[in-house]
Amino acid sequence: MEVSYDIKLDQVSVRYDSVEALKNISFEVKQNDFIGIIGPNGGGKSTLVKALLNLVPLSSGEITLAPNKRMGYVPQFAEFDQAFPITVEEVVMSGGMGGKSYFFRRFKKEEKERAKTLMERLEILDLASKQIGQLSGGQLQKVLVARALLTKPDILLLDEPTASLDVQVKKEIYEILKSLSEEVTILIITHDIAEIFSYVKSVAYINQSLHYHGSDSKMKKNVLELTTGCPIEEFVQKEEYLMKDFIETEDKYHDSCHS
């Protein structure tokens, strides 16, 4: 029987001793969705990543992947050992190791061709022979995306891939992900509330519980009110203005509301 989702979370809760990190989270991720998962620090986003990767036990509830779906994971570049003596091409190829040592793994011709194709698509082919320690943060993040895509995952999970990157590099990363979302279901954990709406198809706002999940034309308004605690009608009267000019930071709205 066909299912209507790639990932389904049903009443998912996670506890760390007496602390409830996630409480009764339920939502579905559709095929080829590009969903931004946002929320405050300490709100449970990192725990959600670990739960989706089966790295923490659930206190209750269930996470279900659609049959035969594979998940790829892209960590923050800050979590990757940039001092390790390995080239860009070797990092990308390591995505197909399946837990085996790079030195004892023989790569197939099609894997090498796919790695080359991915590096070309992400505009890092000219960096193939460079040591990863020589890369900028944005370049390394593209390398990690290529690595995750090598095994052709159906779902790609990214944990704050634009953290500490400048505005232009963030835009490049988001444009790449938007293009990839035509082929792969993407979930991105991010703090870039102001920027993310121009790229994602839907948003989930999590602060222990799920406070909002949607993709309708009002989602910017709904999420903004959650993040600021301020009705947006006080300073934005027209939906067209909101859709066109939502590049303001949540801090500006917060200040406007409480001044």
CSV table of N, CA and C in Angstrom, one decimal, residues 123-254:
chain,number,residue,atom,x,y,z
A,123,GLU,N,29.5,23.0,-7.8
A,123,GLU,CA,30.5,24.0,-8.2
A,123,GLU,C,31.8,23.9,-7.3
A,124,ILE,N,32.2,22.6,-7.0
A,124,ILE,CA,33.4,22.4,-6.2
A,124,ILE,C,34.3,21.4,-6.9
A,125,LEU,N,34.1,21.1,-8.2
A,125,LEU,CA,34.9,20.2,-8.9
A,125,LEU,C,36.4,20.7,-9.0
A,126,ASP,N,36.5,22.0,-9.1
A,126,ASP,CA,37.9,22.6,-9.2
A,126,ASP,C,38.6,22.5,-7.9
A,127,LEU,N,37.9,22.1,-6.8
A,127,LEU,CA,38.5,21.9,-5.5
A,127,LEU,C,38.9,20.5,-5.2
A,128,ALA,N,38.6,19.6,-6.1
A,128,ALA,CA,38.7,18.1,-5.9
A,128,ALA,C,40.0,17.7,-5.2
A,129,SER,N,41.1,18.2,-5.6
A,129,SER,CA,42.4,17.8,-5.0
A,129,SER,C,42.9,18.6,-3.8
A,130,LYS,N,42.1,19.6,-3.4
A,130,LYS,CA,42.4,20.4,-2.3
A,130,LYS,C,42.2,19.7,-1.0
A,131,GLN,N,43.1,19.9,0.0
A,131,GLN,CA,42.8,19.4,1.4
A,131,GLN,C,41.7,20.2,2.0
A,132,ILE,N,40.8,19.5,2.8
A,132,ILE,CA,39.7,20.2,3.3
A,132,ILE,C,40.0,21.3,4.3
A,133,GLY,N,41.2,21.2,4.9
A,133,GLY,CA,41.6,22.3,5.8
A,133,GLY,C,41.8,23.6,5.0
A,134,GLN,N,41.9,23.6,3.7
A,134,GLN,CA,42.2,24.8,2.9
A,134,GLN,C,40.9,25.5,2.5
A,135,LEU,N,39.7,24.8,2.8
A,135,LEU,CA,38.4,25.3,2.3
A,135,LEU,C,37.8,26.4,3.2
A,136,SER,N,37.0,27.2,2.6
A,136,SER,CA,36.2,28.1,3.4
A,136,SER,C,35.0,27.3,4.0
A,137,GLY,N,34.3,28.0,4.9
A,137,GLY,CA,33.1,27.3,5.5
A,137,GLY,C,32.1,26.9,4.5
A,138,GLY,N,31.8,27.8,3.6
A,138,GLY,CA,30.8,27.6,2.5
A,138,GLY,C,31.2,26.5,1.6
A,139,GLN,N,32.5,26.4,1.2
A,139,GLN,CA,33.0,25.4,0.4
A,139,GLN,C,32.9,24.0,1.0
A,140,LEU,N,33.3,24.0,2.3
A,140,LEU,CA,33.2,22.7,3.0
A,140,LEU,C,31.8,22.2,3.2
A,141,GLN,N,30.9,23.2,3.4
A,141,GLN,CA,29.5,22.8,3.5
A,141,GLN,C,29.0,22.1,2.2
A,142,LYS,N,29.4,22.7,1.1
A,142,LYS,CA,29.0,22.1,-0.2
A,142,LYS,C,29.6,20.7,-0.4
A,143,VAL,N,30.8,20.5,0.1
A,143,VAL,CA,31.5,19.2,0.1
A,143,VAL,C,30.7,18.2,0.9
A,144,LEU,N,30.2,18.6,2.1
A,144,LEU,CA,29.4,17.7,2.9
A,144,LEU,C,28.1,17.3,2.3
A,145,VAL,N,27.5,18.3,1.6
A,145,VAL,CA,26.2,18.0,0.9
A,145,VAL,C,26.5,17.0,-0.2
A,146,ALA,N,27.5,17.2,-1.0
A,146,ALA,CA,27.9,16.2,-2.0
A,146,ALA,C,28.1,14.8,-1.4
A,147,ARG,N,28.8,14.8,-0.3
A,147,ARG,CA,29.1,13.5,0.3
A,147,ARG,C,27.8,12.8,0.7
A,148,ALA,N,26.9,13.5,1.3
A,148,ALA,CA,25.6,12.9,1.7
A,148,ALA,C,24.8,12.5,0.5
A,149,LEU,N,24.9,13.1,-0.6
A,149,LEU,CA,24.2,12.7,-1.8
A,149,LEU,C,24.7,11.6,-2.6
A,150,LEU,N,26.0,11.1,-2.3
A,150,LEU,CA,26.6,10.1,-3.1
A,150,LEU,C,25.8,8.8,-3.2
A,151,THR,N,25.2,8.4,-2.1
A,151,THR,CA,24.5,7.2,-2.1
A,151,THR,C,23.0,7.3,-2.6
A,152,LYS,N,22.7,8.5,-3.1
A,152,LYS,CA,21.3,8.7,-3.7
A,152,LYS,C,20.2,8.6,-2.6
A,153,PRO,N,20.3,9.3,-1.5
A,153,PRO,CA,19.3,9.3,-0.5
A,153,PRO,C,18.0,9.8,-1.0
A,154,ASP,N,16.9,9.4,-0.5
A,154,ASP,CA,15.5,9.9,-0.8
A,154,ASP,C,15.2,11.1,0.1
A,155,ILE,N,15.8,11.2,1.3
A,155,ILE,CA,15.6,12.2,2.3
A,155,ILE,C,16.9,12.8,2.7
A,156,LEU,N,17.0,14.1,2.8
A,156,LEU,CA,18.3,14.7,3.2
A,156,LEU,C,18.0,15.6,4.4
A,157,LEU,N,18.7,15.3,5.5
A,157,LEU,CA,18.5,16.0,6.8
A,157,LEU,C,19.8,16.9,7.0
A,158,LEU,N,19.6,18.2,7.2
A,158,LEU,CA,20.7,19.1,7.4
A,158,LEU,C,20.6,19.8,8.7
A,159,ASP,N,21.6,19.8,9.5
A,159,ASP,CA,21.6,20.5,10.8
A,159,ASP,C,22.3,21.8,10.7
A,160,GLU,N,21.6,22.9,10.6
A,160,GLU,CA,22.1,24.2,10.5
A,160,GLU,C,23.3,24.4,9.5
A,161,PRO,N,23.1,24.1,8.3
A,161,PRO,CA,24.2,24.1,7.3
A,161,PRO,C,24.7,25.4,7.0
A,162,THR,N,24.0,26.5,7.4
A,162,THR,CA,24.5,27.9,7.1
A,162,THR,C,25.0,28.6,8.3
A,163,ALA,N,25.2,27.9,9.4
A,163,ALA,CA,25.7,28.5,10.7
A,163,ALA,C,27.0,29.1,10.4
A,164,SER,N,27.2,30.4,10.8
A,164,SER,CA,28.5,31.1,10.8
A,164,SER,C,28.9,31.5,9.3
A,165,LEU,N,28.0,31.3,8.4
A,165,LEU,CA,28.4,31.7,7.0
A,165,LEU,C,27.8,33.1,6.7
A,166,ASP,N,28.5,33.8,5.8
A,166,ASP,CA,28.0,35.1,5.5
A,166,ASP,C,26.8,35.0,4.6
A,167,VAL,N,26.1,36.2,4.4
A,167,VAL,CA,24.8,36.2,3.7
A,167,VAL,C,24.9,35.7,2.3
A,168,GLN,N,25.9,36.0,1.5
A,168,GLN,CA,26.0,35.6,0.2
A,168,GLN,C,26.2,34.1,0.1
A,169,VAL,N,27.0,33.5,0.9
A,169,VAL,CA,27.2,32.1,0.9
A,169,VAL,C,25.9,31.3,1.4
A,170,LYS,N,25.2,31.9,2.4
A,170,LYS,CA,24.0,31.3,2.8
A,170,LYS,C,23.0,31.2,1.6
A,171,LYS,N,22.9,32.3,0.8
A,171,LYS,CA,22.1,32.3,-0.3
A,171,LYS,C,22.4,31.2,-1.3
A,172,GLU,N,23.7,31.0,-1.6
A,172,GLU,CA,24.2,30.0,-2.5
A,172,GLU,C,23.8,28.6,-2.0
A,173,ILE,N,23.9,28.4,-0.7
A,173,ILE,CA,23.6,27.1,-0.1
A,173,ILE,C,22.1,26.8,-0.3
A,174,TYR,N,21.3,27.8,0.1
A,174,TYR,CA,19.8,27.7,0.0
A,174,TYR,C,19.4,27.5,-1.4
A,175,GLU,N,20.0,28.2,-2.4
A,175,GLU,CA,19.6,28.0,-3.8
A,175,GLU,C,19.9,26.6,-4.2
A,176,ILE,N,21.0,26.0,-3.8
A,176,ILE,CA,21.4,24.6,-4.1
A,176,ILE,C,20.3,23.7,-3.6
A,177,LEU,N,20.0,23.9,-2.3
A,177,LEU,CA,19.0,23.0,-1.7
A,177,LEU,C,17.6,23.1,-2.3
A,178,LYS,N,17.3,24.3,-2.7
A,178,LYS,CA,16.0,24.5,-3.3
A,178,LYS,C,15.9,23.7,-4.6
A,179,SER,N,17.0,23.7,-5.4
A,179,SER,CA,17.1,23.0,-6.6
A,179,SER,C,17.1,21.5,-6.3
A,180,LEU,N,17.8,21.0,-5.3
A,180,LEU,CA,17.8,19.6,-5.0
A,180,LEU,C,16.4,19.1,-4.5
A,181,SER,N,15.6,20.0,-3.9
A,181,SER,CA,14.3,19.6,-3.4
A,181,SER,C,13.4,19.1,-4.5
A,182,GLU,N,13.7,19.4,-5.7
A,182,GLU,CA,12.9,18.8,-6.8
A,182,GLU,C,13.1,17.3,-7.0
A,183,GLU,N,14.2,16.8,-6.4
A,183,GLU,CA,14.5,15.4,-6.5
A,183,GLU,C,14.5,14.7,-5.2
A,184,VAL,N,14.8,15.4,-4.1
A,184,VAL,CA,15.0,14.8,-2.8
A,184,VAL,C,14.2,15.5,-1.8
A,185,THR,N,13.6,14.8,-0.8
A,185,THR,CA,12.9,15.4,0.3
A,185,THR,C,14.0,16.0,1.3
A,186,ILE,N,13.8,17.3,1.6
A,186,ILE,CA,14.8,18.0,2.5
A,186,ILE,C,14.2,18.5,3.7
A,187,LEU,N,14.9,18.2,4.9
A,187,LEU,CA,14.5,18.9,6.1
A,187,LEU,C,15.8,19.6,6.6
A,188,ILE,N,15.6,20.9,6.9
A,188,ILE,CA,16.7,21.7,7.3
A,188,ILE,C,16.4,22.3,8.7
A,189,ILE,N,17.3,22.1,9.6
A,189,ILE,CA,17.3,22.7,10.9
A,189,ILE,C,18.0,24.1,10.8
A,190,THR,N,17.4,25.2,11.2
A,190,THR,CA,18.0,26.5,10.9
A,190,THR,C,17.5,27.5,11.9
A,191,HIS,N,18.4,28.5,12.1
A,191,HIS,CA,18.1,29.7,12.8
A,191,HIS,C,17.8,30.9,11.9
A,192,ASP,N,17.9,30.7,10.6
A,192,ASP,CA,17.8,31.8,9.6
A,192,ASP,C,16.3,32.0,9.3
A,193,ILE,N,15.6,32.5,10.3
A,193,ILE,CA,14.1,32.7,10.2
A,193,ILE,C,13.8,33.7,9.0
A,194,ALA,N,14.5,34.8,9.0
A,194,ALA,CA,14.2,35.8,8.0
A,194,ALA,C,14.5,35.3,6.6
A,195,GLU,N,15.5,34.5,6.4
A,195,GLU,CA,15.9,34.1,5.0
A,195,GLU,C,15.2,32.9,4.5
A,196,ILE,N,14.8,32.0,5.4
A,196,ILE,CA,14.4,30.7,5.0
A,196,ILE,C,13.1,30.7,4.2
A,197,PHE,N,12.2,31.6,4.4
A,197,PHE,CA,10.9,31.6,3.8
A,197,PHE,C,11.0,31.8,2.3
A,198,SER,N,12.0,32.3,1.8
A,198,SER,CA,12.1,32.5,0.3
A,198,SER,C,12.5,31.2,-0.4
A,199,TYR,N,12.8,30.1,0.4
A,199,TYR,CA,13.3,28.9,-0.2
A,199,TYR,C,12.4,27.7,0.1
A,200,VAL,N,12.0,27.5,1.4
A,200,VAL,CA,11.3,26.3,1.8
A,200,VAL,C,9.9,26.3,1.3
A,201,LYS,N,9.3,25.1,1.3
A,201,LYS,CA,7.9,24.9,0.9
A,201,LYS,C,7.0,24.9,2.1
A,202,SER,N,7.6,24.5,3.3
A,202,SER,CA,6.8,24.5,4.5
A,202,SER,C,7.7,24.7,5.7
A,203,VAL,N,7.1,25.0,6.8
A,203,VAL,CA,7.9,25.3,8.0
A,203,VAL,C,7.3,24.6,9.2
A,204,ALA,N,8.1,24.1,10.1
A,204,ALA,CA,7.7,23.6,11.4
A,204,ALA,C,8.4,24.4,12.5
A,205,TYR,N,7.6,24.9,13.4
A,205,TYR,CA,8.1,25.7,14.5
A,205,TYR,C,8.0,24.8,15.8
A,206,ILE,N,9.2,24.5,16.3
A,206,ILE,CA,9.2,23.6,17.5
A,206,ILE,C,9.8,24.2,18.7
A,207,ASN,N,9.1,24.2,19.8
A,207,ASN,CA,9.7,24.6,21.1
A,207,ASN,C,9.1,23.6,22.1
A,208,GLN,N,9.9,22.5,22.2
A,208,GLN,CA,9.4,21.3,22.9
A,208,GLN,C,8.2,20.6,22.2
A,209,SER,N,7.1,21.4,22.1
A,209,SER,CA,6.0,20.9,21.3
A,209,SER,C,6.0,21.5,19.9
A,210,LEU,N,5.2,21.0,19.1
A,210,LEU,CA,5.0,21.5,17.7
A,210,LEU,C,4.0,22.6,17.8
A,211,HIS,N,4.4,23.9,17.5
A,211,HIS,CA,3.5,25.0,17.7
A,211,HIS,C,2.9,25.4,16.3
A,212,TYR,N,3.6,25.0,15.2
A,212,TYR,CA,3.0,25.3,13.9
A,212,TYR,C,3.7,24.5,12.9
A,213,HIS,N,2.9,24.0,11.9
A,213,HIS,CA,3.4,23.3,10.7
A,213,HIS,C,2.5,23.6,9.6
A,214,GLY,N,3.0,24.2,8.6
A,214,GLY,CA,2.2,24.6,7.4
A,214,GLY,C,3.0,25.1,6.3
A,215,SER,N,2.3,25.2,5.1
A,215,SER,CA,2.9,25.8,3.9
A,215,SER,C,1.9,26.8,3.2
A,216,ASP,N,0.9,27.2,3.9
A,216,ASP,CA,0.0,28.1,3.3
A,216,ASP,C,0.6,29.5,3.2
A,217,SER,N,-0.1,30.4,2.6
A,217,SER,CA,0.4,31.8,2.3
A,217,SER,C,0.5,32.6,3.6
A,218,LYS,N,-0.1,32.1,4.7
A,218,LYS,CA,-0.1,32.8,6.0
A,218,LYS,C,1.0,32.3,6.9
A,219,MET,N,1.9,31.4,6.4
A,219,MET,CA,2.8,30.8,7.3
A,219,MET,C,3.8,31.8,7.9
A,220,LYS,N,4.2,32.8,7.1
A,220,LYS,CA,5.2,33.8,7.6
A,220,LYS,C,4.6,34.5,8.7
A,221,LYS,N,3.3,34.9,8.5
A,221,LYS,CA,2.7,35.7,9.6
A,221,LYS,C,2.5,34.8,10.8
A,222,ASN,N,2.1,33.6,10.7
A,222,ASN,CA,1.9,32.7,11.9
A,222,ASN,C,3.2,32.5,12.6
A,223,VAL,N,4.3,32.2,11.9
A,223,VAL,CA,5.5,31.9,12.5
A,223,VAL,C,6.1,33.1,13.2
A,224,LEU,N,6.0,34.3,12.5
A,224,LEU,CA,6.5,35.5,13.0
A,224,LEU,C,5.8,35.9,14.3
A,225,GLU,N,4.5,35.6,14.4
A,225,GLU,CA,3.8,35.9,15.7
A,225,GLU,C,4.3,35.0,16.8
A,226,LEU,N,4.6,33.8,16.4
A,226,LEU,CA,5.2,32.8,17.4
A,226,LEU,C,6.5,33.3,17.9
A,227,THR,N,7.4,33.7,17.0
A,227,THR,CA,8.8,34.1,17.4
A,227,THR,C,8.8,35.4,18.1
A,228,THR,N,7.9,36.3,17.9
A,228,THR,CA,7.9,37.6,18.5
A,228,THR,C,6.9,37.8,19.6
A,229,GLY,N,5.9,37.1,19.6
A,229,GLY,CA,4.8,37.3,20.5
A,229,GLY,C,4.0,38.5,20.2
A,230,CYS,N,4.1,39.0,19.0
A,230,CYS,CA,3.5,40.3,18.6
A,230,CYS,C,2.6,40.1,17.3
A,231,PRO,N,1.3,40.5,17.4
A,231,PRO,CA,0.5,40.4,16.2
A,231,PRO,C,1.1,41.3,15.0
A,232,ILE,N,1.2,40.7,13.9
A,232,ILE,CA,1.9,41.4,12.8
A,232,ILE,C,1.0,42.5,12.2
A,233,GLU,N,-0.3,42.4,12.4
A,233,GLU,CA,-1.2,43.4,11.9
A,233,GLU,C,-0.9,44.8,12.4
A,234,GLU,N,-0.1,44.9,13.5
A,234,GLU,CA,0.2,46.2,14.1
A,234,GLU,C,1.1,47.0,13.2
A,235,PHE,N,1.9,46.3,12.3
A,235,PHE,CA,2.8,47.0,11.5
A,235,PHE,C,2.8,46.6,10.1
A,236,VAL,N,2.1,45.5,9.7
A,236,VAL,CA,2.0,45.1,8.3
A,236,VAL,C,0.5,44.9,8.0
A,237,GLN,N,-0.1,45.7,7.2
A,237,GLN,CA,-1.5,45.7,6.9
A,237,GLN,C,-1.8,44.8,5.7
A,238,LYS,N,-0.9,44.7,4.8
A,238,LYS,CA,-1.3,44.0,3.5
A,238,LYS,C,-0.5,42.7,3.4
A,239,GLU,N,-1.1,41.6,3.0
A,239,GLU,CA,-0.4,40.4,2.8
A,239,GLU,C,0.6,40.5,1.6
A,240,GLU,N,0.4,41.3,0.6
A,240,GLU,CA,1.3,41.5,-0.5
A,240,GLU,C,2.6,42.1,0.0
A,241,TYR,N,2.5,43.0,1.0
A,241,TYR,CA,3.7,43.6,1.6
A,241,TYR,C,4.5,42.6,2.3
A,242,LEU,N,3.8,41.7,3.1
A,242,LEU,CA,4.5,40.7,3.8
A,242,LEU,C,5.2,39.7,2.9
A,243,MET,N,4.5,39.3,1.8
A,243,MET,CA,5.1,38.3,0.9
A,243,MET,C,6.4,38.9,0.2
A,244,LYS,N,6.3,40.2,-0.1
A,244,LYS,CA,7.4,40.8,-0.9
A,244,LYS,C,8.6,41.2,0.0
A,245,ASP,N,8.3,41.7,1.2
A,245,ASP,CA,9.4,42.3,1.9
A,245,ASP,C,9.7,41.6,3.2
A,246,PHE,N,9.4,40.3,3.3
A,246,PHE,CA,9.8,39.6,4.5
A,246,PHE,C,11.2,39.2,4.5
A,247,ILE,N,12.1,40.2,4.6
A,247,ILE,CA,13.5,40.0,4.8
A,247,ILE,C,14.0,40.7,6.0
A,248,GLU,N,13.1,41.2,6.8
A,248,GLU,CA,13.4,41.9,8.1
A,248,GLU,C,13.7,40.8,9.1
A,249,THR,N,14.6,41.1,10.0
A,249,THR,CA,14.9,40.1,11.1
A,249,THR,C,13.8,40.1,12.1
A,250,GLU,N,13.7,38.9,12.8
A,250,GLU,CA,12.7,38.9,13.9
A,250,GLU,C,12.9,39.9,15.0
A,251,ASP,N,14.2,40.3,15.2
A,251,ASP,CA,14.6,41.2,16.2
A,251,ASP,C,13.9,42.6,15.9
A,252,LYS,N,13.9,43.0,14.6
A,252,LYS,CA,13.3,44.2,14.3
A,252,LYS,C,11.8,44.2,14.6
A,253,TYR,N,11.1,43.1,14.3
A,253,TYR,CA,9.7,43.0,14.6
A,253,TYR,C,9.4,43.0,16.1
A,254,HIS,N,10.3,42.3,16.8
A,254,HIS,CA,10.2,42.3,18.3
A,254,HIS,C,10.4,43.6,18.9
